[in-house]
């Protein structure tokens, strides 16, 4: 008979692409992971994992076990928290996924503050600009910025966030400013590759109009790291499309200049995605969500 430790161990395997990656996550050797997996399979008399050259895939039985393990472990964690709540204590493990740059700047400080207020709570914060949506339910809260086409997760808006087109004064002095979106085809544009968006299609809406104009850019430079493209723009390498939270300080200081201000880009609200509805949500998740809303409604990047 398998136990809760076996379920937690198998959930870690299910969330990684290989047994070697699982070993790194657990800080153990790959043979240790293989041996423990074999013991679980022997207990169940089932094959749970197909081993390939450099990766693994779950069998149908493995997929079923991973999903049921998620539900069982969530129930166990919630039960533990309910029991602790009798002592007015927030505990358990809060799992958060956030974008890399925004997570470093704004989420990580709130995590340490929140954990400091609740000493029985542990927090796992993963930062990624290319999250694995298939494992979305493995997280209590996912912070998302950008165009969200579809999701089965619950959405809670944390803050409005506009997108701006901008460049450095040095770039403008050398190449001039675009007067219309179509002029961008003659400029050096820089693309940020994130969230599987079509990052070379820039869409504009003239102020006071509902008509959208789309321009396909041919980026001179592209990166999956927002910090890199901002540094390129600051260095005068080209024009970027970037979130208000990231460039507000540089626009205020004059290091960057907003372009095509007579047009609006699609907004990219900062939202929290949650795997459960309000009634089933744990206290640790609800309280952290309250903290996020309290802080971000003030838009600290504009202070």
PDB file of C-alpha atoms in Angstrom:
ATOM      1  CA  UNK A   1       0.000   0.000   0.000  1.00  0.00           C
ATOM      2  CA  UNK A   2       1.400   3.392  -0.953  1.00  0.00           C
ATOM      3  CA  UNK A   3       1.393   6.288   1.544  1.00  0.00           C
ATOM      4  CA  UNK A   4       1.302  10.075   1.388  1.00  0.00           C
ATOM      5  CA  UNK A   5       5.101  10.279   1.063  1.00  0.00           C
ATOM      6  CA  UNK A   6       4.866   8.070  -2.025  1.00  0.00           C
ATOM      7  CA  UNK A   7       2.183  10.351  -3.467  1.00  0.00           C
ATOM      8  CA  UNK A   8       4.258  13.475  -2.860  1.00  0.00           C
ATOM      9  CA  UNK A   9       7.291  11.816  -4.417  1.00  0.00           C
ATOM     10  CA  UNK A  10       5.345  10.755  -7.511  1.00  0.00           C
ATOM     11  CA  UNK A  11       3.867  14.239  -7.906  1.00  0.00           C
ATOM     12  CA  UNK A  12       7.426  15.601  -8.135  1.00  0.00           C
ATOM     13  CA  UNK A  13       8.247  13.043 -10.833  1.00  0.00           C
ATOM     14  CA  UNK A  14       5.080  14.009 -12.726  1.00  0.00           C
ATOM     15  CA  UNK A  15       6.100  17.684 -12.696  1.00  0.00           C
ATOM     16  CA  UNK A  16       9.526  17.079 -14.261  1.00  0.00           C
ATOM     17  CA  UNK A  17      10.586  15.992 -17.719  1.00  0.00           C
ATOM     18  CA  UNK A  18      13.090  13.359 -16.624  1.00  0.00           C
ATOM     19  CA  UNK A  19      14.208  11.325 -13.625  1.00  0.00           C
ATOM     20  CA  UNK A  20      17.469  13.284 -13.670  1.00  0.00           C
ATOM     21  CA  UNK A  21      15.517  16.544 -13.329  1.00  0.00           C
ATOM     22  CA  UNK A  22      13.543  14.996 -10.469  1.00  0.00           C
ATOM     23  CA  UNK A  23      16.802  14.033  -8.774  1.00  0.00           C
ATOM     24  CA  UNK A  24      18.093  17.590  -9.060  1.00  0.00           C
ATOM     25  CA  UNK A  25      14.862  18.962  -7.603  1.00  0.00           C
ATOM     26  CA  UNK A  26      15.103  16.565  -4.653  1.00  0.00           C
ATOM     27  CA  UNK A  27      18.892  16.968  -4.312  1.00  0.00           C
ATOM     28  CA  UNK A  28      19.451  13.209  -4.521  1.00  0.00           C
ATOM     29  CA  UNK A  29      21.123  10.910  -7.048  1.00  0.00           C
ATOM     30  CA  UNK A  30      19.246   9.623 -10.138  1.00  0.00           C
ATOM     31  CA  UNK A  31      19.618   5.974  -8.987  1.00  0.00           C
ATOM     32  CA  UNK A  32      17.857   6.926  -5.733  1.00  0.00           C
ATOM     33  CA  UNK A  33      14.902   8.299  -7.701  1.00  0.00           C
ATOM     34  CA  UNK A  34      14.802   5.244  -9.968  1.00  0.00           C
ATOM     35  CA  UNK A  35      14.885   2.851  -7.027  1.00  0.00           C
ATOM     36  CA  UNK A  36      12.089   4.608  -5.169  1.00  0.00           C
ATOM     37  CA  UNK A  37       9.941   4.750  -8.301  1.00  0.00           C
ATOM     38  CA  UNK A  38      10.437   1.017  -8.792  1.00  0.00           C
ATOM     39  CA  UNK A  39       9.325   0.374  -5.201  1.00  0.00           C
ATOM     40  CA  UNK A  40       6.098   2.353  -5.785  1.00  0.00           C
ATOM     41  CA  UNK A  41       5.448   0.492  -9.039  1.00  0.00           C
ATOM     42  CA  UNK A  42       6.045  -2.815  -7.247  1.00  0.00           C
ATOM     43  CA  UNK A  43       3.620  -1.853  -4.487  1.00  0.00           C
ATOM     44  CA  UNK A  44       0.910  -1.075  -7.038  1.00  0.00           C
ATOM     45  CA  UNK A  45       1.925  -3.812  -9.485  1.00  0.00           C
ATOM     46  CA  UNK A  46       1.607  -1.195 -12.229  1.00  0.00           C
ATOM     47  CA  UNK A  47       3.940   0.545 -14.648  1.00  0.00           C
ATOM     48  CA  UNK A  48       3.637   4.281 -14.004  1.00  0.00           C
ATOM     49  CA  UNK A  49       6.434   5.790 -16.089  1.00  0.00           C
ATOM     50  CA  UNK A  50       7.780   5.148 -19.573  1.00  0.00           C
ATOM     51  CA  UNK A  51      11.508   5.853 -19.730  1.00  0.00           C
ATOM     52  CA  UNK A  52      12.888   7.326 -22.970  1.00  0.00           C
ATOM     53  CA  UNK A  53      16.404   8.437 -23.918  1.00  0.00           C
ATOM     54  CA  UNK A  54      16.388  11.802 -22.162  1.00  0.00           C
ATOM     55  CA  UNK A  55      12.883  12.166 -20.837  1.00  0.00           C
ATOM     56  CA  UNK A  56       9.963  10.325 -19.328  1.00  0.00           C
ATOM     57  CA  UNK A  57       6.249  10.124 -19.971  1.00  0.00           C
ATOM     58  CA  UNK A  58       3.504   8.935 -17.683  1.00  0.00           C
ATOM     59  CA  UNK A  59       1.454   5.885 -18.549  1.00  0.00           C
ATOM     60  CA  UNK A  60      -2.329   6.126 -18.350  1.00  0.00           C
ATOM     61  CA  UNK A  61      -2.089   4.706 -14.828  1.00  0.00           C
ATOM     62  CA  UNK A  62       0.642   7.203 -14.005  1.00  0.00           C
ATOM     63  CA  UNK A  63      -1.471  10.116 -15.217  1.00  0.00           C
ATOM     64  CA  UNK A  64      -4.387   8.909 -13.113  1.00  0.00           C
ATOM     65  CA  UNK A  65      -2.189   8.526 -10.037  1.00  0.00           C
ATOM     66  CA  UNK A  66      -0.653  11.992 -10.497  1.00  0.00           C
ATOM     67  CA  UNK A  67      -4.064  13.660 -10.725  1.00  0.00           C
ATOM     68  CA  UNK A  68      -5.559  11.736  -7.811  1.00  0.00           C
ATOM     69  CA  UNK A  69      -2.406  12.382  -5.775  1.00  0.00           C
ATOM     70  CA  UNK A  70      -2.862  16.113  -6.365  1.00  0.00           C
ATOM     71  CA  UNK A  71      -6.409  15.986  -5.048  1.00  0.00           C
ATOM     72  CA  UNK A  72      -5.576  13.761  -2.082  1.00  0.00           C
ATOM     73  CA  UNK A  73      -2.559  15.816  -1.029  1.00  0.00           C
ATOM     74  CA  UNK A  74      -4.521  19.051  -1.388  1.00  0.00           C
ATOM     75  CA  UNK A  75      -7.231  17.612   0.862  1.00  0.00           C
ATOM     76  CA  UNK A  76      -4.614  16.529   3.408  1.00  0.00           C
ATOM     77  CA  UNK A  77      -2.980  19.967   3.370  1.00  0.00           C
ATOM     78  CA  UNK A  78      -6.356  21.652   3.736  1.00  0.00           C
ATOM     79  CA  UNK A  79      -7.280  19.345   6.624  1.00  0.00           C
ATOM     80  CA  UNK A  80      -4.006  20.169   8.329  1.00  0.00           C
ATOM     81  CA  UNK A  81      -4.699  23.862   7.873  1.00  0.00           C
ATOM     82  CA  UNK A  82      -8.268  23.577   9.185  1.00  0.00           C
ATOM     83  CA  UNK A  83      -6.984  21.863  12.300  1.00  0.00           C
ATOM     84  CA  UNK A  84      -4.330  24.523  12.757  1.00  0.00           C
ATOM     85  CA  UNK A  85      -6.881  27.257  12.152  1.00  0.00           C
ATOM     86  CA  UNK A  86      -8.433  26.291  15.449  1.00  0.00           C
ATOM     87  CA  UNK A  87      -5.338  27.958  16.868  1.00  0.00           C
ATOM     88  CA  UNK A  88      -5.688  30.876  14.385  1.00  0.00           C
ATOM     89  CA  UNK A  89      -2.568  29.760  12.543  1.00  0.00           C
ATOM     90  CA  UNK A  90      -1.881  29.896   8.808  1.00  0.00           C
ATOM     91  CA  UNK A  91       0.358  26.987   7.867  1.00  0.00           C
ATOM     92  CA  UNK A  92       1.138  24.481   5.146  1.00  0.00           C
ATOM     93  CA  UNK A  93       2.949  25.241   1.878  1.00  0.00           C
ATOM     94  CA  UNK A  94       1.932  28.129  -0.396  1.00  0.00           C
ATOM     95  CA  UNK A  95       3.028  27.507  -3.988  1.00  0.00           C
ATOM     96  CA  UNK A  96       3.384  30.540  -6.250  1.00  0.00           C
ATOM     97  CA  UNK A  97       4.374  30.890  -9.912  1.00  0.00           C
ATOM     98  CA  UNK A  98       5.263  34.358 -11.223  1.00  0.00           C
ATOM     99  CA  UNK A  99       6.962  36.020 -14.233  1.00  0.00           C
ATOM    100  CA  UNK A 100      10.719  36.341 -13.841  1.00  0.00           C
ATOM    101  CA  UNK A 101      11.259  40.107 -13.770  1.00  0.00           C
ATOM    102  CA  UNK A 102       8.020  41.078 -12.034  1.00  0.00           C
ATOM    103  CA  UNK A 103       8.457  38.212  -9.582  1.00  0.00           C
ATOM    104  CA  UNK A 104      11.929  39.325  -8.584  1.00  0.00           C
ATOM    105  CA  UNK A 105      10.900  42.958  -8.243  1.00  0.00           C
ATOM    106  CA  UNK A 106       7.496  42.740  -6.572  1.00  0.00           C
ATOM    107  CA  UNK A 107       6.446  39.186  -5.633  1.00  0.00           C
ATOM    108  CA  UNK A 108       9.585  37.966  -3.843  1.00  0.00           C
ATOM    109  CA  UNK A 109       9.572  40.823  -1.262  1.00  0.00           C
ATOM    110  CA  UNK A 110       5.900  40.163  -0.476  1.00  0.00           C
ATOM    111  CA  UNK A 111       6.635  36.450  -0.062  1.00  0.00           C
ATOM    112  CA  UNK A 112       9.261  37.107   2.613  1.00  0.00           C
ATOM    113  CA  UNK A 113       6.968  39.612   4.321  1.00  0.00           C
ATOM    114  CA  UNK A 114       4.027  37.183   4.315  1.00  0.00           C
ATOM    115  CA  UNK A 115       6.079  34.235   5.536  1.00  0.00           C
ATOM    116  CA  UNK A 116       7.551  36.408   8.273  1.00  0.00           C
ATOM    117  CA  UNK A 117       4.027  37.084   9.521  1.00  0.00           C
ATOM    118  CA  UNK A 118       3.169  33.373   9.561  1.00  0.00           C
ATOM    119  CA  UNK A 119       6.054  31.358  10.935  1.00  0.00           C
ATOM    120  CA  UNK A 120       4.321  27.992  10.440  1.00  0.00           C
ATOM    121  CA  UNK A 121       3.954  28.674   6.707  1.00  0.00           C
ATOM    122  CA  UNK A 122       6.424  27.622   4.021  1.00  0.00           C
ATOM    123  CA  UNK A 123       6.419  29.162   0.544  1.00  0.00           C
ATOM    124  CA  UNK A 124       7.657  27.862  -2.795  1.00  0.00           C
ATOM    125  CA  UNK A 125       8.150  30.621  -5.385  1.00  0.00           C
ATOM    126  CA  UNK A 126       9.020  29.677  -8.960  1.00  0.00           C
ATOM    127  CA  UNK A 127       9.876  32.397 -11.479  1.00  0.00           C
ATOM    128  CA  UNK A 128       9.382  31.719 -15.167  1.00  0.00           C
ATOM    129  CA  UNK A 129       8.396  33.646 -18.280  1.00  0.00           C
ATOM    130  CA  UNK A 130       7.392  30.405 -19.990  1.00  0.00           C
ATOM    131  CA  UNK A 131       5.197  28.566 -17.474  1.00  0.00           C
ATOM    132  CA  UNK A 132       3.960  25.045 -18.080  1.00  0.00           C
ATOM    133  CA  UNK A 133       0.207  25.562 -18.238  1.00  0.00           C
ATOM    134  CA  UNK A 134      -0.424  21.831 -18.145  1.00  0.00           C
ATOM    135  CA  UNK A 135       0.753  21.828 -14.513  1.00  0.00           C
ATOM    136  CA  UNK A 136      -1.187  24.979 -13.611  1.00  0.00           C
ATOM    137  CA  UNK A 137      -3.179  23.245 -10.904  1.00  0.00           C
ATOM    138  CA  UNK A 138       0.059  22.389  -9.087  1.00  0.00           C
ATOM    139  CA  UNK A 139       0.217  26.030  -7.937  1.00  0.00           C
ATOM    140  CA  UNK A 140      -1.964  27.876  -5.444  1.00  0.00           C
ATOM    141  CA  UNK A 141      -1.447  31.204  -7.229  1.00  0.00           C
ATOM    142  CA  UNK A 142      -0.068  31.993 -10.667  1.00  0.00           C
ATOM    143  CA  UNK A 143       0.777  35.639 -11.415  1.00  0.00           C
ATOM    144  CA  UNK A 144       0.210  36.418 -15.084  1.00  0.00           C
ATOM    145  CA  UNK A 145       0.864  39.532 -17.180  1.00  0.00           C
ATOM    146  CA  UNK A 146      -0.226  39.720 -20.779  1.00  0.00           C
ATOM    147  CA  UNK A 147      -2.934  38.525 -23.121  1.00  0.00           C
ATOM    148  CA  UNK A 148      -4.686  35.497 -21.658  1.00  0.00           C
ATOM    149  CA  UNK A 149      -6.522  33.761 -24.478  1.00  0.00           C
ATOM    150  CA  UNK A 150      -8.125  30.983 -22.453  1.00  0.00           C
ATOM    151  CA  UNK A 151      -7.745  29.296 -19.096  1.00  0.00           C
ATOM    152  CA  UNK A 152      -9.723  26.979 -16.873  1.00  0.00           C
ATOM    153  CA  UNK A 153      -8.301  28.753 -13.829  1.00  0.00           C
ATOM    154  CA  UNK A 154     -10.098  31.408 -11.774  1.00  0.00           C
ATOM    155  CA  UNK A 155      -8.931  34.945 -12.512  1.00  0.00           C
ATOM    156  CA  UNK A 156      -8.542  37.798 -10.034  1.00  0.00           C
ATOM    157  CA  UNK A 157      -7.307  41.186 -11.325  1.00  0.00           C
ATOM    158  CA  UNK A 158      -4.568  42.677  -9.149  1.00  0.00           C
ATOM    159  CA  UNK A 159      -3.762  45.877 -11.038  1.00  0.00           C
ATOM    160  CA  UNK A 160      -4.320  47.630 -14.355  1.00  0.00           C
ATOM    161  CA  UNK A 161      -1.214  47.630 -16.516  1.00  0.00           C
ATOM    162  CA  UNK A 162      -0.830  49.506 -19.782  1.00  0.00           C
ATOM    163  CA  UNK A 163       1.724  48.763 -22.463  1.00  0.00           C
ATOM    164  CA  UNK A 164       3.864  51.535 -23.918  1.00  0.00           C
ATOM    165  CA  UNK A 165       5.993  51.911 -27.010  1.00  0.00           C
ATOM    166  CA  UNK A 166       9.259  53.587 -26.090  1.00  0.00           C
ATOM    167  CA  UNK A 167      12.874  54.256 -27.054  1.00  0.00           C
ATOM    168  CA  UNK A 168      15.848  56.127 -25.669  1.00  0.00           C
ATOM    169  CA  UNK A 169      16.556  59.809 -26.473  1.00  0.00           C
ATOM    170  CA  UNK A 170      19.760  58.653 -28.213  1.00  0.00           C
ATOM    171  CA  UNK A 171      17.810  56.423 -30.594  1.00  0.00           C
ATOM    172  CA  UNK A 172      15.293  59.200 -31.336  1.00  0.00           C
ATOM    173  CA  UNK A 173      18.072  61.720 -31.977  1.00  0.00           C
ATOM    174  CA  UNK A 174      19.641  59.352 -34.491  1.00  0.00           C
ATOM    175  CA  UNK A 175      16.599  57.877 -36.251  1.00  0.00           C
ATOM    176  CA  UNK A 176      13.684  60.159 -35.384  1.00  0.00           C
ATOM    177  CA  UNK A 177      10.241  59.137 -34.083  1.00  0.00           C
ATOM    178  CA  UNK A 178       7.564  57.130 -35.886  1.00  0.00           C
ATOM    179  CA  UNK A 179       4.486  59.243 -36.607  1.00  0.00           C
ATOM    180  CA  UNK A 180       2.142  56.332 -37.343  1.00  0.00           C
ATOM    181  CA  UNK A 181       2.242  52.613 -36.541  1.00  0.00           C
ATOM    182  CA  UNK A 182       3.106  51.878 -40.193  1.00  0.00           C
ATOM    183  CA  UNK A 183       6.351  53.867 -39.758  1.00  0.00           C
ATOM    184  CA  UNK A 184       7.622  51.144 -37.430  1.00  0.00           C
ATOM    185  CA  UNK A 185       8.504  49.051 -40.475  1.00  0.00           C
ATOM    186  CA  UNK A 186      11.318  51.532 -41.115  1.00  0.00           C
ATOM    187  CA  UNK A 187      12.625  51.428 -37.531  1.00  0.00           C
ATOM    188  CA  UNK A 188      14.747  49.060 -35.465  1.00  0.00           C
ATOM    189  CA  UNK A 189      12.259  47.196 -33.284  1.00  0.00           C
ATOM    190  CA  UNK A 190      13.041  44.875 -30.397  1.00  0.00           C
ATOM    191  CA  UNK A 191      10.765  41.935 -29.542  1.00  0.00           C
ATOM    192  CA  UNK A 192      10.151  40.213 -26.227  1.00  0.00           C
ATOM    193  CA  UNK A 193       9.269  36.543 -26.710  1.00  0.00           C
ATOM    194  CA  UNK A 194       6.951  35.509 -23.859  1.00  0.00           C
ATOM    195  CA  UNK A 195       3.701  33.691 -23.090  1.00  0.00           C
ATOM    196  CA  UNK A 196       3.584  32.107 -26.569  1.00  0.00           C
ATOM    197  CA  UNK A 197       2.213  35.420 -27.944  1.00  0.00           C
ATOM    198  CA  UNK A 198       2.662  36.533 -31.555  1.00  0.00           C
ATOM    199  CA  UNK A 199       5.327  39.038 -30.521  1.00  0.00           C
ATOM    200  CA  UNK A 200       6.050  40.426 -33.992  1.00  0.00           C
ATOM    201  CA  UNK A 201       2.447  41.559 -34.538  1.00  0.00           C
ATOM    202  CA  UNK A 202       2.044  44.916 -32.789  1.00  0.00           C
ATOM    203  CA  UNK A 203      -1.557  46.147 -32.544  1.00  0.00           C
ATOM    204  CA  UNK A 204      -2.621  49.764 -32.059  1.00  0.00           C
ATOM    205  CA  UNK A 205      -5.897  51.607 -31.499  1.00  0.00           C
ATOM    206  CA  UNK A 206      -6.020  55.348 -32.130  1.00  0.00           C
ATOM    207  CA  UNK A 207      -7.284  57.385 -29.168  1.00  0.00           C
ATOM    208  CA  UNK A 208     -11.001  57.957 -29.514  1.00  0.00           C
ATOM    209  CA  UNK A 209     -11.415  55.174 -32.069  1.00  0.00           C
ATOM    210  CA  UNK A 210     -12.388  51.501 -31.968  1.00  0.00           C
ATOM    211  CA  UNK A 211     -10.505  50.644 -35.154  1.00  0.00           C
ATOM    212  CA  UNK A 212      -7.421  48.530 -34.606  1.00  0.00           C
ATOM    213  CA  UNK A 213      -4.311  48.760 -36.769  1.00  0.00           C
ATOM    214  CA  UNK A 214      -1.833  45.873 -36.813  1.00  0.00           C
ATOM    215  CA  UNK A 215       1.782  46.119 -37.920  1.00  0.00           C
ATOM    216  CA  UNK A 216       4.060  43.143 -38.508  1.00  0.00           C
ATOM    217  CA  UNK A 217       7.538  44.129 -37.340  1.00  0.00           C
ATOM    218  CA  UNK A 218      10.821  42.514 -38.336  1.00  0.00           C
ATOM    219  CA  UNK A 219      12.764  42.707 -35.060  1.00  0.00           C
ATOM    220  CA  UNK A 220      16.460  43.569 -35.225  1.00  0.00           C
ATOM    221  CA  UNK A 221      16.839  42.064 -31.744  1.00  0.00           C
ATOM    222  CA  UNK A 222      14.716  39.628 -29.746  1.00  0.00           C
ATOM    223  CA  UNK A 223      14.982  37.976 -26.337  1.00  0.00           C
ATOM    224  CA  UNK A 224      12.843  36.030 -23.875  1.00  0.00           C
ATOM    225  CA  UNK A 225      14.110  38.212 -21.003  1.00  0.00           C
ATOM    226  CA  UNK A 226      12.376  41.546 -20.392  1.00  0.00           C
ATOM    227  CA  UNK A 227      15.411  42.951 -18.589  1.00  0.00           C
ATOM    228  CA  UNK A 228      17.559  42.325 -21.651  1.00  0.00           C
ATOM    229  CA  UNK A 229      15.270  44.092 -24.111  1.00  0.00           C
ATOM    230  CA  UNK A 230      14.937  47.076 -21.762  1.00  0.00           C
ATOM    231  CA  UNK A 231      18.716  47.343 -21.530  1.00  0.00           C
ATOM    232  CA  UNK A 232      18.931  47.231 -25.320  1.00  0.00           C
ATOM    233  CA  UNK A 233      16.401  50.049 -25.546  1.00  0.00           C
ATOM    234  CA  UNK A 234      18.234  52.112 -22.915  1.00  0.00           C
ATOM    235  CA  UNK A 235      21.427  51.612 -24.929  1.00  0.00           C
ATOM    236  CA  UNK A 236      19.728  53.119 -28.003  1.00  0.00           C
ATOM    237  CA  UNK A 237      19.421  49.861 -29.962  1.00  0.00           C
ATOM    238  CA  UNK A 238      15.775  50.229 -30.886  1.00  0.00           C
ATOM    239  CA  UNK A 239      12.093  50.548 -29.989  1.00  0.00           C
ATOM    240  CA  UNK A 240      10.413  48.277 -27.452  1.00  0.00           C
ATOM    241  CA  UNK A 241       6.843  47.510 -26.444  1.00  0.00           C
ATOM    242  CA  UNK A 242       6.854  47.101 -22.661  1.00  0.00           C
ATOM    243  CA  UNK A 243       4.563  47.002 -19.632  1.00  0.00           C
ATOM    244  CA  UNK A 244       4.018  50.146 -17.600  1.00  0.00           C
ATOM    245  CA  UNK A 245       5.235  48.415 -14.410  1.00  0.00           C
ATOM    246  CA  UNK A 246       8.635  47.831 -16.021  1.00  0.00           C
ATOM    247  CA  UNK A 247       9.328  51.190 -17.709  1.00  0.00           C
ATOM    248  CA  UNK A 248       7.450  53.696 -15.520  1.00  0.00           C
ATOM    249  CA  UNK A 249      10.622  54.752 -13.683  1.00  0.00           C
ATOM    250  CA  UNK A 250      12.636  55.202 -16.906  1.00  0.00           C
ATOM    251  CA  UNK A 251       9.853  57.206 -18.549  1.00  0.00           C
ATOM    252  CA  UNK A 252       9.712  59.442 -15.495  1.00  0.00           C
ATOM    253  CA  UNK A 253      13.487  59.965 -15.457  1.00  0.00           C
ATOM    254  CA  UNK A 254      13.688  60.583 -19.200  1.00  0.00           C
ATOM    255  CA  UNK A 255      15.906  57.578 -19.888  1.00  0.00           C
ATOM    256  CA  UNK A 256      13.126  56.347 -22.153  1.00  0.00           C
ATOM    257  CA  UNK A 257      10.598  58.351 -24.174  1.00  0.00           C
ATOM    258  CA  UNK A 258       7.061  57.179 -24.939  1.00  0.00           C
ATOM    259  CA  UNK A 259       6.288  56.950 -28.662  1.00  0.00           C
ATOM    260  CA  UNK A 260       2.998  57.065 -30.591  1.00  0.00           C
ATOM    261  CA  UNK A 261       1.161  58.417 -27.546  1.00  0.00           C
ATOM    262  CA  UNK A 262      -1.910  59.070 -29.738  1.00  0.00           C
ATOM    263  CA  UNK A 263      -2.366  55.305 -29.896  1.00  0.00           C
ATOM    264  CA  UNK A 264      -3.131  52.665 -27.299  1.00  0.00           C
ATOM    265  CA  UNK A 265      -1.548  49.220 -27.202  1.00  0.00           C
ATOM    266  CA  UNK A 266      -3.497  46.226 -25.841  1.00  0.00           C
ATOM    267  CA  UNK A 267      -3.401  46.364 -22.056  1.00  0.00           C
ATOM    268  CA  UNK A 268      -1.756  43.611 -20.031  1.00  0.00           C
ATOM    269  CA  UNK A 269      -3.445  43.608 -16.639  1.00  0.00           C
ATOM    270  CA  UNK A 270      -1.608  41.932 -13.793  1.00  0.00           C
ATOM    271  CA  UNK A 271      -3.782  39.044 -12.634  1.00  0.00           C
ATOM    272  CA  UNK A 272      -3.715  36.132 -10.229  1.00  0.00           C
ATOM    273  CA  UNK A 273      -4.837  32.773 -11.580  1.00  0.00           C
ATOM    274  CA  UNK A 274      -6.135  30.292  -9.028  1.00  0.00           C
ATOM    275  CA  UNK A 275      -7.066  26.655  -9.359  1.00  0.00           C
ATOM    276  CA  UNK A 276      -9.982  26.710  -6.920  1.00  0.00           C
ATOM    277  CA  UNK A 277     -13.040  28.804  -6.301  1.00  0.00           C
ATOM    278  CA  UNK A 278     -13.446  30.939  -3.184  1.00  0.00           C
ATOM    279  CA  UNK A 279     -15.241  28.330  -1.091  1.00  0.00           C
ATOM    280  CA  UNK A 280     -12.529  25.693  -1.578  1.00  0.00           C
ATOM    281  CA  UNK A 281      -9.565  28.080  -1.338  1.00  0.00           C
ATOM    282  CA  UNK A 282      -7.142  27.619   1.542  1.00  0.00           C
ATOM    283  CA  UNK A 283      -6.641  30.380   4.102  1.00  0.00           C
ATOM    284  CA  UNK A 284      -2.987  30.808   3.124  1.00  0.00           C
ATOM    285  CA  UNK A 285      -3.981  31.383  -0.508  1.00  0.00           C
ATOM    286  CA  UNK A 286      -6.801  33.777   0.362  1.00  0.00           C
ATOM    287  CA  UNK A 287      -4.651  35.819   2.746  1.00  0.00           C
ATOM    288  CA  UNK A 288      -1.776  36.124   0.281  1.00  0.00           C
ATOM    289  CA  UNK A 289      -4.215  37.134  -2.454  1.00  0.00           C
ATOM    290  CA  UNK A 290      -5.545  39.842  -0.128  1.00  0.00           C
ATOM    291  CA  UNK A 291      -1.987  41.111   0.394  1.00  0.00           C
ATOM    292  CA  UNK A 292      -1.339  41.197  -3.363  1.00  0.00           C
ATOM    293  CA  UNK A 293      -4.513  43.187  -4.015  1.00  0.00           C
ATOM    294  CA  UNK A 294      -3.802  45.596  -1.176  1.00  0.00           C
ATOM    295  CA  UNK A 295      -0.299  46.406  -2.447  1.00  0.00           C
ATOM    296  CA  UNK A 296      -0.826  46.372  -6.197  1.00  0.00           C
ATOM    297  CA  UNK A 297      -3.990  48.469  -6.279  1.00  0.00           C
ATOM    298  CA  UNK A 298      -1.611  51.335  -5.379  1.00  0.00           C
ATOM    299  CA  UNK A 299       0.544  50.553  -8.447  1.00  0.00           C
ATOM    300  CA  UNK A 300       3.884  50.874  -6.605  1.00  0.00           C
ATOM    301  CA  UNK A 301       5.766  51.225  -9.907  1.00  0.00           C
ATOM    302  CA  UNK A 302       4.133  54.655 -10.316  1.00  0.00           C
ATOM    303  CA  UNK A 303       4.988  55.905  -6.839  1.00  0.00           C
TER     304      UNK A 303
END
